[in-house]
Amino acid sequence: MSDTQKADLDALVIGAGFAGIYMLRRLRDELGLDAKAYDSAPGVGGTWYWNRYPGAMSDTETYIYRYSWDKEMLQEWDWDTRYLNQPDILRYLEAVVERHDLGRDIVLNTSIDSTVYDDARGIWTCTTQDGTTITARYLVTALGLLSHKNYPDIKGRDSFQGTLVHTGAWPADLTVDGKRVGLIGTGSTGCQVICAASKTAQHLTVFQRSAQYSVPSGNGPVDQDYVDRCRADYDRIFEQVKTSAVGFGFDESTVPAMSVSEEERQRVFQENWDIGNGFRFMFGTFADIATSEDANKAACDFIRAKIDEIVDDPETARKLKPTEYYARRPLCNKDYYETFNRDNVTLVSIRENPITEITPNGVLTEDGVEHELDILVFATGFEAVDGQYTRMDLRGRDGLTIQQHWKDAPTSYLGVATNSFPNMFMITGPNGPFSNIPPAIEVQVDWVYEIIKQAEAAGAPVIEAAKGAEDGWTETCREIASYTLFDKSDSWIFGANIPGKRHAVQFYMAGLGAYRQLLADEAAAGFPAFGLDRAPATVGV
Ligand code: NA7
């Protein structure tokens, strides 16, 4: 037996959300490896464990917000609304774990704080928060794309005497009912909180830095007939999802916005506004909303006109109307702009009237008003993509830290592996596809399963993405992003939401279908970028 085989585990998976659960299932039950998943949370579910804020829901339609691989469960699991709320998604993921008896190999309440690669033995040594070490031949990081909370250090933040909460760590027993609530942040999370909390809070004060383009979600009940039709069509549905660009279950438009008449453009925008869903509005109306200035402006003008129509107070409408490109993650909500017509909702534009400080009683703005609050919600997002990596002590070949390796920007080969970190695979790593996340996770997990399977068959103890392949992939992602208007907008998509972090490409923006094909090509060629197509003796050299 070689040294590399004398590890505690064949494979250690960090994370027990959508990605970790499926990875564990494939490695343990299909490859027969001794594998375990670790998660710092007291329960499985990842994002859907932690994000329990009011209104938390997925904006992917229910019929595809699930795994495609458990075909029996697709037939059995019922639903009755177009989208799922957080408790339903968590219940689903818990049911998957129970059904496949994965719980016995998921270690909860255990944070892997350090993972260090041992060059001589070709294994990873992982250390938990209490100092326990576990060694493994393969390491799979299923850390989540949006897990490391952005918690801005606003002056006086810790002096607040009420309840201060980040949406990504919402206590299960915290309710806003009857409370004076303040909210900082109007991304997709903040908008969901606004819609939900306004209905039960005594008063809601929204501190808005950037106005948002939000289209209706079209949420509502679905009938049994619709559910049955989805069930009968699942093979086609998931093939369409995984070959499309954004993976949201609709066919992206191929029509340039300016190729049709003004009247037709308005008709298409209105039709999709009525159907609902943010990704559909951005990618299903016209082919070039995210790439053409004119097309983008047409969509912006349409949404801005809707804000004027919906919002009663012209001054509030003015503040709600974005002036930037419609080129961030597209949002959708039920009655977002309508919410600002409620008597118990106040909008404060902190671009115009900045927060001076957080006080023991609430939030003081530059105009001298102290907004008194019982609860202050930080819906301020996450250090996306690499935040969960750089908070860890993660060291690859020759002691190289992930912070050193990614000092300019987080990089990868195909979003799943990075040079100098052998036998480590990332699910939702940097420069993976910009798309609906569960199908992207499945595509990546399936690929990681395949490369580990091939490595095991080849007796290859060490596999590592070649530096040249990684450099090429980074350049590809950069070039594709530069054709889009997303590249001209600051948001978490480019890491630009974190003070001090530079705007860097973090996604492959040519679509899930194209991405999946590239992964398939690498596998079909015998994984040349990993040296797996050569003799085992040369692998990893
Ligand atoms: P986002 O989309 O990053 O939104 C964060 C919001 O917080 C956004 O409105 C920010 O304003 C605001 N923000 C961040 N820092 C500050 C400070 N210091 N002061 C005031 N306002 C601030 O995070 P979400 O959680 O909503 O969504 C993340 C993803 O999770 C989402 O796209 C889904 O895919 C799931 P800004 O726009 O930067 O001016």
Coordinates of C-alpha atoms and ligand atoms in Angstrom, one line a residue:
M1 CA 0.0 0.0 0.0
S2 CA 1.4 3.4 -0.9
D3 CA 1.6 6.3 1.6
T4 CA -1.1 8.1 -0.3
Q5 CA -3.6 5.3 0.5
K6 CA -3.0 5.5 4.3
A7 CA -5.3 8.4 4.8
D8 CA -8.3 8.4 7.2
L9 CA -10.7 8.9 4.4
D10 CA -10.6 8.5 0.6
A11 CA -12.4 11.8 0.2
L12 CA -13.4 14.7 2.5
V13 CA -16.1 17.0 1.4
I14 CA -16.4 20.4 3.1
G15 CA -20.0 21.6 3.1
A16 CA -23.4 19.8 3.3
G17 CA -25.6 22.0 1.1
F18 CA -26.8 21.3 -2.4
A19 CA -23.3 20.6 -3.6
G20 CA -21.9 18.6 -0.7
I21 CA -24.9 16.4 -0.4
Y22 CA -24.7 15.3 -4.0
M23 CA -20.9 15.0 -4.0
L24 CA -21.1 12.7 -0.9
R25 CA -23.7 10.6 -2.6
R26 CA -21.7 10.1 -5.7
L27 CA -18.3 9.4 -4.0
R28 CA -19.7 7.1 -1.3
D29 CA -22.5 5.3 -3.0
E30 CA -21.4 5.1 -6.6
L31 CA -17.6 5.1 -6.4
G32 CA -17.6 3.1 -3.2
L33 CA -15.1 5.5 -1.5
D34 CA -14.8 6.1 2.2
A35 CA -16.1 9.6 2.1
K36 CA -17.5 12.1 4.6
A37 CA -18.9 15.6 4.5
Y38 CA -18.3 18.2 7.2
D39 CA -20.3 21.3 7.9
S40 CA -20.1 23.9 10.6
A41 CA -23.9 24.2 10.7
P42 CA -26.0 22.2 13.1
G43 CA -28.0 20.9 10.2
V44 CA -27.6 20.2 6.5
G45 CA -28.8 22.6 3.7
G46 CA -26.0 25.1 3.5
T47 CA -27.4 28.4 2.2
W48 CA -30.9 27.1 3.0
Y49 CA -30.0 26.3 6.5
W50 CA -28.6 29.7 7.4
N51 CA -30.8 32.1 5.4
R52 CA -34.0 32.1 7.4
Y53 CA -34.9 35.7 7.1
P54 CA -38.5 36.7 6.4
G55 CA -39.4 36.2 2.7
A56 CA -36.4 33.9 2.0
M57 CA -37.2 32.0 -1.2
S58 CA -35.6 30.8 -4.4
D59 CA -36.4 32.7 -7.5
T60 CA -35.8 29.5 -9.6
E61 CA -39.2 27.9 -10.3
T62 CA -40.0 25.0 -8.0
Y63 CA -40.2 22.3 -10.7
I64 CA -36.4 22.7 -11.3
Y65 CA -35.2 23.8 -7.9
R66 CA -34.3 20.2 -7.0
Y67 CA -31.9 17.5 -8.0
S68 CA -32.4 15.9 -11.4
W69 CA -30.6 12.7 -10.4
D70 CA -33.2 11.2 -8.0
K71 CA -35.8 10.4 -10.6
E72 CA -38.1 8.6 -8.1
M73 CA -38.1 11.6 -5.9
L74 CA -38.9 13.9 -8.8
Q75 CA -42.1 11.8 -9.2
E76 CA -42.9 11.7 -5.5
W77 CA -42.1 15.2 -4.1
D78 CA -45.2 17.5 -4.3
W79 CA -45.4 21.2 -4.6
D80 CA -48.2 23.8 -5.0
T81 CA -46.5 27.2 -5.6
R82 CA -44.4 28.5 -8.4
Y83 CA -41.5 29.2 -6.2
L84 CA -40.3 27.6 -2.9
N85 CA -39.8 29.3 0.4
Q86 CA -36.7 28.6 2.5
P87 CA -38.4 26.1 4.9
D88 CA -39.7 24.0 1.9
I89 CA -36.2 23.9 0.3
L90 CA -34.6 22.9 3.6
R91 CA -37.2 20.2 4.1
Y92 CA -36.4 18.9 0.6
L93 CA -32.7 18.7 1.2
E94 CA -33.2 17.0 4.6
A95 CA -35.4 14.5 2.9
V96 CA -32.8 13.7 0.3
V97 CA -30.2 13.1 3.0
E98 CA -32.5 10.9 4.9
R99 CA -33.7 8.9 1.9
H100 CA -30.1 8.1 0.9
D101 CA -28.9 7.5 4.4
L102 CA -26.3 10.2 4.0
G103 CA -26.6 11.5 7.5
R104 CA -24.3 8.8 8.9
D105 CA -21.4 10.3 6.9
I106 CA -22.2 14.0 7.5
V107 CA -20.4 15.5 10.4
L108 CA -22.3 18.6 11.6
N109 CA -21.3 21.4 14.0
T110 CA -17.8 20.9 12.7
S111 CA -15.9 23.6 10.9
I112 CA -12.8 22.6 8.9
D113 CA -10.6 25.5 9.7
S114 CA -7.4 24.4 8.0
T115 CA -6.5 22.0 5.2
V116 CA -2.9 21.5 4.3
Y117 CA -1.5 19.4 1.4
D118 CA 1.3 17.1 2.3
D119 CA 3.5 16.9 -0.8
A120 CA 5.5 13.9 0.3
R121 CA 2.4 11.7 1.1
G122 CA 0.1 13.2 -1.4
I123 CA -2.7 13.7 1.1
W124 CA -4.7 16.5 2.7
T125 CA -4.6 17.0 6.4
C126 CA -7.8 18.8 7.6
T127 CA -8.1 20.3 11.0
T128 CA -11.4 21.1 12.7
Q129 CA -12.1 23.9 15.1
D130 CA -11.3 21.8 18.1
G131 CA -8.0 20.6 16.7
T132 CA -9.0 17.2 15.5
T133 CA -7.2 16.2 12.3
I134 CA -8.5 14.0 9.5
T135 CA -6.5 13.0 6.5
A136 CA -8.0 12.4 3.0
R137 CA -6.7 11.6 -0.4
Y138 CA -9.2 13.8 -2.1
L139 CA -10.6 17.1 -0.9
V140 CA -13.8 18.5 -2.4
T141 CA -14.7 22.1 -1.4
A142 CA -18.5 22.6 -1.6
L143 CA -18.3 25.8 0.4
G144 CA -21.1 27.7 -1.3
L145 CA -20.8 30.7 -3.6
L146 CA -22.4 33.1 -1.2
S147 CA -21.6 32.1 2.3
H148 CA -19.1 34.4 3.8
K149 CA -21.1 37.3 5.1
N150 CA -20.3 40.9 4.3
Y151 CA -20.8 42.8 7.5
P152 CA -19.9 46.4 6.9
D153 CA -18.2 48.2 9.8
I154 CA -20.4 51.2 9.9
K155 CA -19.5 53.7 12.6
G156 CA -21.2 52.8 15.9
R157 CA -22.4 49.4 14.6
D158 CA -21.7 47.6 17.8
S159 CA -23.3 50.2 20.0
F160 CA -26.9 49.4 18.8
Q161 CA -29.0 48.2 21.8
G162 CA -31.7 46.5 19.7
T163 CA -31.2 43.3 17.7
L164 CA -28.6 43.6 15.0
V165 CA -28.8 40.7 12.5
H166 CA -27.3 39.7 9.2
T167 CA -29.7 38.0 6.9
G168 CA -27.3 35.1 6.4
A169 CA -27.4 34.2 10.1
W170 CA -31.0 34.8 10.9
P171 CA -32.0 33.2 14.3
A172 CA -34.9 30.8 13.8
D173 CA -36.9 32.5 16.6
L174 CA -36.4 36.1 15.5
T175 CA -39.6 37.8 14.3
V176 CA -40.1 41.3 13.0
D177 CA -43.8 41.2 13.9
G178 CA -44.9 44.5 15.4
K179 CA -41.3 45.8 15.6
R180 CA -39.6 48.9 14.2
V181 CA -37.3 47.5 11.7
G182 CA -34.4 49.1 9.8
L183 CA -32.8 47.4 6.8
I184 CA -29.5 48.2 5.1
G185 CA -29.1 46.6 1.6
T186 CA -31.4 46.2 -1.3
G187 CA -29.9 43.3 -3.3
S188 CA -32.0 40.2 -3.9
T189 CA -32.0 39.4 -0.2
G190 CA -32.9 42.9 1.0
C191 CA -35.8 43.1 -1.5
Q192 CA -37.2 39.8 -0.3
V193 CA -37.0 41.0 3.3
I194 CA -38.7 44.3 2.4
C195 CA -41.6 42.6 0.7
A196 CA -42.2 40.2 3.6
A197 CA -41.3 42.3 6.6
S198 CA -43.4 45.3 5.6
K199 CA -46.5 43.1 6.0
T200 CA -45.9 42.4 9.7
A201 CA -43.5 45.0 11.1
Q202 CA -44.8 48.1 12.9
H203 CA -42.6 50.2 10.7
L204 CA -39.9 49.4 8.1
T205 CA -37.2 51.9 7.2
V206 CA -35.2 51.0 4.1
F207 CA -31.7 52.4 3.8
Q208 CA -31.0 52.1 0.1
R209 CA -27.6 52.7 -1.4
S210 CA -28.3 51.5 -4.9
A211 CA -31.8 51.5 -6.4
Q212 CA -32.7 48.2 -8.1
Y213 CA -34.4 46.9 -11.2
S214 CA -36.9 44.4 -9.9
V215 CA -39.5 42.7 -12.1
P216 CA -42.5 40.7 -10.8
S217 CA -41.8 37.1 -9.7
G218 CA -45.2 35.9 -10.8
N219 CA -45.4 33.8 -7.7
G220 CA -48.6 32.1 -6.9
P221 CA -50.3 28.7 -6.6
V222 CA -49.9 26.0 -9.3
D223 CA -52.4 23.2 -9.8
Q224 CA -52.0 19.4 -9.8
D225 CA -52.3 19.2 -13.5
Y226 CA -49.3 21.5 -14.0
V227 CA -47.3 19.4 -11.5
D228 CA -48.2 16.2 -13.3
R229 CA -47.2 17.6 -16.7
C230 CA -43.8 18.6 -15.3
R231 CA -43.3 15.1 -13.8
A232 CA -44.1 13.5 -17.1
D233 CA -41.6 15.6 -18.9
Y234 CA -38.6 15.7 -16.6
D235 CA -36.0 14.1 -18.9
R236 CA -36.6 16.8 -21.5
I237 CA -36.9 19.6 -18.9
F238 CA -33.5 18.9 -17.3
E239 CA -31.8 18.4 -20.6
Q240 CA -33.1 21.8 -21.6
V241 CA -31.9 23.4 -18.3
K242 CA -28.4 22.0 -18.6
T243 CA -28.0 22.9 -22.3
S244 CA -29.4 26.5 -21.9
A245 CA -27.4 29.5 -20.9
V246 CA -28.8 30.4 -17.5
G247 CA -30.5 27.2 -16.6
F248 CA -33.8 28.7 -15.5
G249 CA -36.1 26.4 -17.5
F250 CA -36.9 28.8 -20.4
D251 CA -35.3 29.2 -23.8
E252 CA -33.2 32.3 -23.9
S253 CA -34.1 34.8 -26.7
T254 CA -32.0 34.9 -29.8
V255 CA -33.6 38.1 -31.0
P256 CA -31.7 41.4 -30.7
A257 CA -33.8 44.1 -29.0
M258 CA -33.3 46.7 -31.7
S259 CA -34.1 44.3 -34.6
V260 CA -37.8 44.7 -33.8
S261 CA -40.1 47.7 -33.8
E262 CA -40.6 49.8 -30.7
E263 CA -44.2 48.5 -30.4
E264 CA -43.0 44.9 -30.6
R265 CA -40.3 45.6 -28.0
Q266 CA -42.8 46.9 -25.6
R267 CA -45.1 44.0 -26.2
V268 CA -42.3 41.5 -25.4
F269 CA -41.3 43.4 -22.3
Q270 CA -44.9 43.5 -21.1
E271 CA -45.5 39.9 -21.8
N272 CA -42.5 38.9 -19.8
W273 CA -43.3 41.4 -17.0
D274 CA -46.7 39.6 -16.8
I275 CA -45.2 36.1 -16.7
G276 CA -42.6 37.2 -14.1
N277 CA -39.1 36.1 -13.2
G278 CA -35.9 38.2 -13.3
F279 CA -33.7 35.9 -15.3
R280 CA -36.5 35.5 -17.8
F281 CA -36.9 39.2 -18.2
M282 CA -33.2 39.8 -18.7
F283 CA -32.4 36.8 -20.9
G284 CA -35.8 35.6 -22.3
T285 CA -37.0 38.9 -23.7
F286 CA -34.1 39.7 -26.0
A287 CA -30.7 38.2 -26.7
D288 CA -28.7 41.3 -26.0
I289 CA -30.0 43.0 -22.9
A290 CA -26.8 42.2 -21.0
T291 CA -24.5 43.0 -23.9
S292 CA -25.9 45.9 -25.9
E293 CA -26.1 49.5 -24.6
D294 CA -29.3 50.2 -26.6
A295 CA -31.0 47.0 -25.7
N296 CA -30.1 47.5 -22.0
K297 CA -31.4 51.1 -22.1
A298 CA -34.7 49.9 -23.6
A299 CA -35.2 47.4 -20.7
C300 CA -34.2 50.1 -18.1
D301 CA -36.6 52.6 -19.6
F302 CA -39.4 50.0 -19.5
I303 CA -38.8 49.2 -15.8
R304 CA -38.4 52.8 -14.8
A305 CA -41.7 53.6 -16.4
K306 CA -43.3 50.8 -14.4
I307 CA -41.9 52.4 -11.2
D308 CA -43.4 55.7 -12.1
E309 CA -46.8 54.0 -12.7
I310 CA -46.7 51.9 -9.5
V311 CA -45.3 54.2 -6.9
D312 CA -47.7 56.9 -5.7
D313 CA -45.3 59.4 -4.3
P314 CA -43.2 60.9 -7.1
E315 CA -40.2 61.6 -4.8
T316 CA -40.2 58.0 -3.6
A317 CA -40.5 56.8 -7.2
R318 CA -37.5 59.0 -8.2
K319 CA -35.4 57.5 -5.4
L320 CA -36.4 54.0 -6.4
K321 CA -35.5 54.5 -10.1
P322 CA -32.0 53.1 -10.9
T323 CA -29.9 55.2 -13.2
E324 CA -27.2 52.6 -13.9
Y325 CA -27.1 49.7 -16.3
Y326 CA -29.5 46.8 -15.8
A327 CA -26.5 44.5 -15.4
R328 CA -26.4 43.0 -12.0
R329 CA -28.0 39.7 -10.9
P330 CA -31.6 40.2 -12.1
L331 CA -34.1 40.4 -9.3
C332 CA -37.8 39.5 -9.1
N333 CA -40.3 40.0 -6.3
K334 CA -44.0 40.1 -5.8
D335 CA -45.0 43.7 -5.4
Y336 CA -41.6 45.2 -4.6
Y337 CA -42.3 48.7 -5.8
E338 CA -45.9 48.5 -4.5
T339 CA -44.4 48.0 -1.0
F340 CA -43.2 51.6 -0.9
N341 CA -46.8 52.8 -1.1
R342 CA -47.5 51.4 2.3
D343 CA -47.9 53.8 5.2
N344 CA -45.5 51.8 7.4
V345 CA -42.6 51.9 4.9
T346 CA -40.0 54.7 4.6
L347 CA -37.3 54.9 2.0
V348 CA -34.1 56.6 2.8
S349 CA -31.6 57.1 0.0
I350 CA -28.3 56.9 1.7
R351 CA -26.6 58.1 -1.5
E352 CA -28.4 61.4 -0.9
N353 CA -28.7 61.3 2.8
P354 CA -25.8 59.1 4.1
I355 CA -25.8 57.2 7.4
T356 CA -23.8 59.2 9.9
E357 CA -23.6 56.5 12.5
I358 CA -25.5 53.7 14.1
T359 CA -26.5 54.7 17.6
P360 CA -27.8 52.7 20.6
N361 CA -31.3 53.6 19.5
G362 CA -31.1 53.2 15.7
V363 CA -29.6 54.9 12.7
L364 CA -28.6 58.5 12.5
T365 CA -28.6 60.0 9.0
E366 CA -26.9 63.2 7.7
D367 CA -30.1 65.2 7.9
G368 CA -30.0 64.8 11.7
V369 CA -32.9 62.3 11.9
E370 CA -32.4 59.4 14.3
H371 CA -34.4 56.5 13.0
E372 CA -35.4 54.6 16.1
L373 CA -35.3 50.9 15.7
D374 CA -35.9 47.6 17.5
I375 CA -34.2 45.5 14.9
L376 CA -31.5 46.5 12.4
V377 CA -31.1 44.1 9.5
F378 CA -27.9 43.9 7.5
A379 CA -28.9 42.6 4.1
T380 CA -25.5 43.5 2.9
G381 CA -24.6 40.4 1.0
F382 CA -21.5 38.2 0.9
E383 CA -17.9 38.1 0.0
A384 CA -18.9 35.9 -2.9
V385 CA -17.0 33.1 -4.6
D386 CA -13.6 33.1 -2.8
G387 CA -14.6 34.6 0.6
Q388 CA -15.2 31.1 2.0
Y389 CA -11.7 30.0 0.8
T390 CA -9.6 32.9 1.9
R391 CA -11.1 32.8 5.4
M392 CA -9.5 29.3 5.8
D393 CA -6.0 28.2 6.3
L394 CA -5.9 26.4 3.0
R395 CA -2.4 25.4 1.8
G396 CA -1.4 23.5 -1.3
R397 CA 1.9 22.4 -2.8
D398 CA 5.0 23.7 -1.0
G399 CA 2.9 25.4 1.6
L400 CA 1.4 27.9 -0.9
T401 CA -1.6 29.6 0.8
I402 CA -4.8 30.2 -1.1
Q403 CA -4.4 33.9 -0.2
Q404 CA -1.0 33.9 -2.0
H405 CA -2.3 31.9 -4.9
W406 CA -5.3 34.2 -5.5
K407 CA -3.6 37.4 -4.5
D408 CA -4.6 39.1 -7.8
A409 CA -7.9 37.4 -8.3
P410 CA -9.4 34.0 -7.6
T411 CA -8.7 31.6 -10.5
S412 CA -9.3 28.1 -11.6
Y413 CA -9.3 25.7 -14.4
L414 CA -13.0 25.2 -15.5
G415 CA -14.2 26.4 -12.1
V416 CA -13.4 23.1 -10.5
A417 CA -9.6 22.9 -9.9
T418 CA -6.7 25.1 -9.3
N419 CA -3.0 24.6 -9.9
S420 CA -0.8 23.9 -6.9
F421 CA -3.7 22.4 -5.0
P422 CA -3.6 18.7 -6.1
N423 CA -6.4 16.3 -5.6
M424 CA -8.6 19.3 -4.6
F425 CA -11.8 19.9 -6.5
M426 CA -14.1 22.9 -6.1
I427 CA -17.9 23.0 -6.5
T428 CA -19.0 26.5 -7.4
G429 CA -15.3 27.6 -7.4
P430 CA -14.2 30.8 -9.2
N431 CA -14.9 31.1 -12.9
G432 CA -17.6 28.6 -12.9
P433 CA -20.8 29.3 -14.9
F434 CA -23.0 32.3 -14.2
S435 CA -26.2 30.4 -14.1
N436 CA -28.8 28.9 -11.9
I437 CA -26.8 27.2 -9.2
P438 CA -28.3 23.7 -8.6
P439 CA -27.9 22.5 -12.2
A440 CA -24.4 24.0 -12.3
I441 CA -23.6 22.1 -9.2
E442 CA -24.8 18.8 -10.7
V443 CA -22.7 19.4 -13.8
Q444 CA -19.6 20.0 -11.7
V445 CA -20.2 17.2 -9.2
D446 CA -20.7 14.7 -12.1
W447 CA -17.4 15.9 -13.6
V448 CA -15.5 15.6 -10.3
Y449 CA -17.0 12.1 -9.9
E450 CA -15.7 11.2 -13.3
I451 CA -12.2 12.5 -12.9
I452 CA -11.8 10.8 -9.5
K453 CA -13.2 7.6 -11.0
Q454 CA -10.6 7.8 -13.8
A455 CA -7.8 8.7 -11.4
E456 CA -8.7 5.7 -9.3
A457 CA -8.8 3.4 -12.3
A458 CA -5.4 4.7 -13.5
G459 CA -3.9 4.3 -10.1
A460 CA -2.9 8.0 -10.3
P461 CA -2.2 9.2 -6.8
V462 CA -1.9 12.8 -7.6
I463 CA -3.8 14.9 -10.1
E464 CA -3.5 18.6 -10.6
A465 CA -4.7 21.2 -13.1
A466 CA -1.9 22.5 -15.3
K467 CA -1.0 26.1 -14.8
G468 CA -1.2 26.8 -18.5
A469 CA -4.7 25.4 -18.6
E470 CA -5.7 27.6 -15.7
D471 CA -4.2 30.7 -17.2
G472 CA -6.0 30.1 -20.4
W473 CA -9.3 29.6 -18.6
T474 CA -8.9 32.9 -16.7
E475 CA -8.2 34.7 -19.9
T476 CA -11.2 33.1 -21.6
C477 CA -13.5 34.1 -18.7
R478 CA -12.0 37.7 -18.7
E479 CA -12.6 38.1 -22.4
I480 CA -16.1 36.8 -22.4
A481 CA -17.0 39.0 -19.4
S482 CA -15.6 42.1 -21.2
Y483 CA -18.3 41.7 -23.9
T484 CA -21.0 42.1 -21.2
L485 CA -22.4 45.1 -19.4
F486 CA -22.0 43.2 -16.2
D487 CA -18.3 44.0 -16.4
K488 CA -19.2 47.7 -16.3
S489 CA -21.3 47.4 -13.1
D490 CA -20.0 46.9 -9.6
S491 CA -21.6 44.0 -7.7
W492 CA -20.6 40.8 -6.0
I493 CA -20.4 39.1 -9.4
F494 CA -17.0 40.8 -9.8
G495 CA -16.1 40.9 -6.1
A496 CA -16.6 44.6 -6.3
N497 CA -19.1 44.8 -3.3
I498 CA -16.3 44.4 -0.8
P499 CA -14.3 47.5 0.1
G500 CA -10.7 47.1 -0.9
K501 CA -11.3 44.1 -3.2
R502 CA -10.5 44.7 -6.8
H503 CA -13.0 44.2 -9.6
A504 CA -12.1 40.8 -11.0
V505 CA -13.8 38.2 -13.3
Q506 CA -15.3 35.5 -11.1
F507 CA -17.6 33.7 -13.6
Y508 CA -17.7 32.1 -17.0
M509 CA -20.4 34.1 -18.7
A510 CA -21.0 32.1 -21.9
G511 CA -23.6 29.9 -20.4
L512 CA -24.1 26.6 -18.6
G513 CA -24.6 24.7 -21.8
A514 CA -21.3 25.8 -23.3
Y515 CA -19.6 25.3 -20.0
R516 CA -21.0 21.7 -19.7
Q517 CA -19.7 20.9 -23.1
L518 CA -16.2 22.1 -22.2
L519 CA -16.2 19.9 -19.2
A520 CA -17.4 17.0 -21.3
D521 CA -14.6 17.7 -23.8
E522 CA -12.0 17.6 -21.1
A523 CA -13.3 14.3 -19.8
A524 CA -13.7 12.7 -23.3
A525 CA -10.1 13.6 -24.0
G526 CA -9.0 11.7 -20.9
F527 CA -8.4 14.9 -18.8
P528 CA -5.3 16.1 -20.5
A529 CA -5.1 19.3 -18.4
F530 CA -4.6 17.0 -15.4
G531 CA -2.1 14.7 -17.1
L532 CA -4.5 11.8 -16.8
D533 CA -4.3 11.0 -20.5
R534 CA -0.6 10.1 -20.0
A535 CA 0.9 7.1 -18.2
P536 CA 0.3 7.1 -14.5
A537 CA 4.0 7.4 -13.8
T538 CA 4.0 10.9 -15.2
V539 CA 0.7 12.0 -13.6
G540 CA 1.0 15.0 -11.4
V541 CA 4.6 15.8 -12.3
Ligands
NA7_1 P1 -26.0 41.8 -2.6 O1 -26.7 41.5 -3.9 O2 -24.5 41.9 -2.6 O3 -26.7 43.1 -2.0 C1 -26.1 43.7 -0.9 C2 -26.8 45.0 -0.7 O4 -26.2 45.7 0.5 C3 -26.7 46.0 -1.8 O5 -27.8 46.7 -1.9 C4 -25.5 46.9 -1.4 O6 -25.5 48.2 -1.9 C5 -25.8 47.0 0.1 N1 -24.6 47.3 0.9 C6 -23.4 46.6 1.0 N2 -22.6 47.2 1.8 C7 -23.2 48.3 2.2 C8 -22.8 49.4 3.0 N3 -21.6 49.5 3.6 N4 -23.7 50.4 3.2 C9 -24.9 50.4 2.6 N5 -25.3 49.4 1.8 C10 -24.5 48.4 1.6 O7 -26.4 40.6 -1.6 P2 -27.7 39.8 -1.4 O8 -27.6 39.0 -0.1 O9 -28.9 40.6 -1.6 O10 -27.7 38.8 -2.6 C11 -26.5 38.0 -2.9 C12 -26.9 36.8 -3.7 O11 -27.4 35.8 -2.8 C13 -28.1 37.0 -4.6 O12 -27.7 37.6 -5.8 C14 -28.7 35.7 -4.8 O13 -28.0 35.0 -5.9 C15 -28.4 35.0 -3.5 P3 -24.9 48.4 -3.4 O14 -25.8 47.8 -4.3 O15 -23.5 47.8 -3.3 O16 -24.8 49.9 -3.5

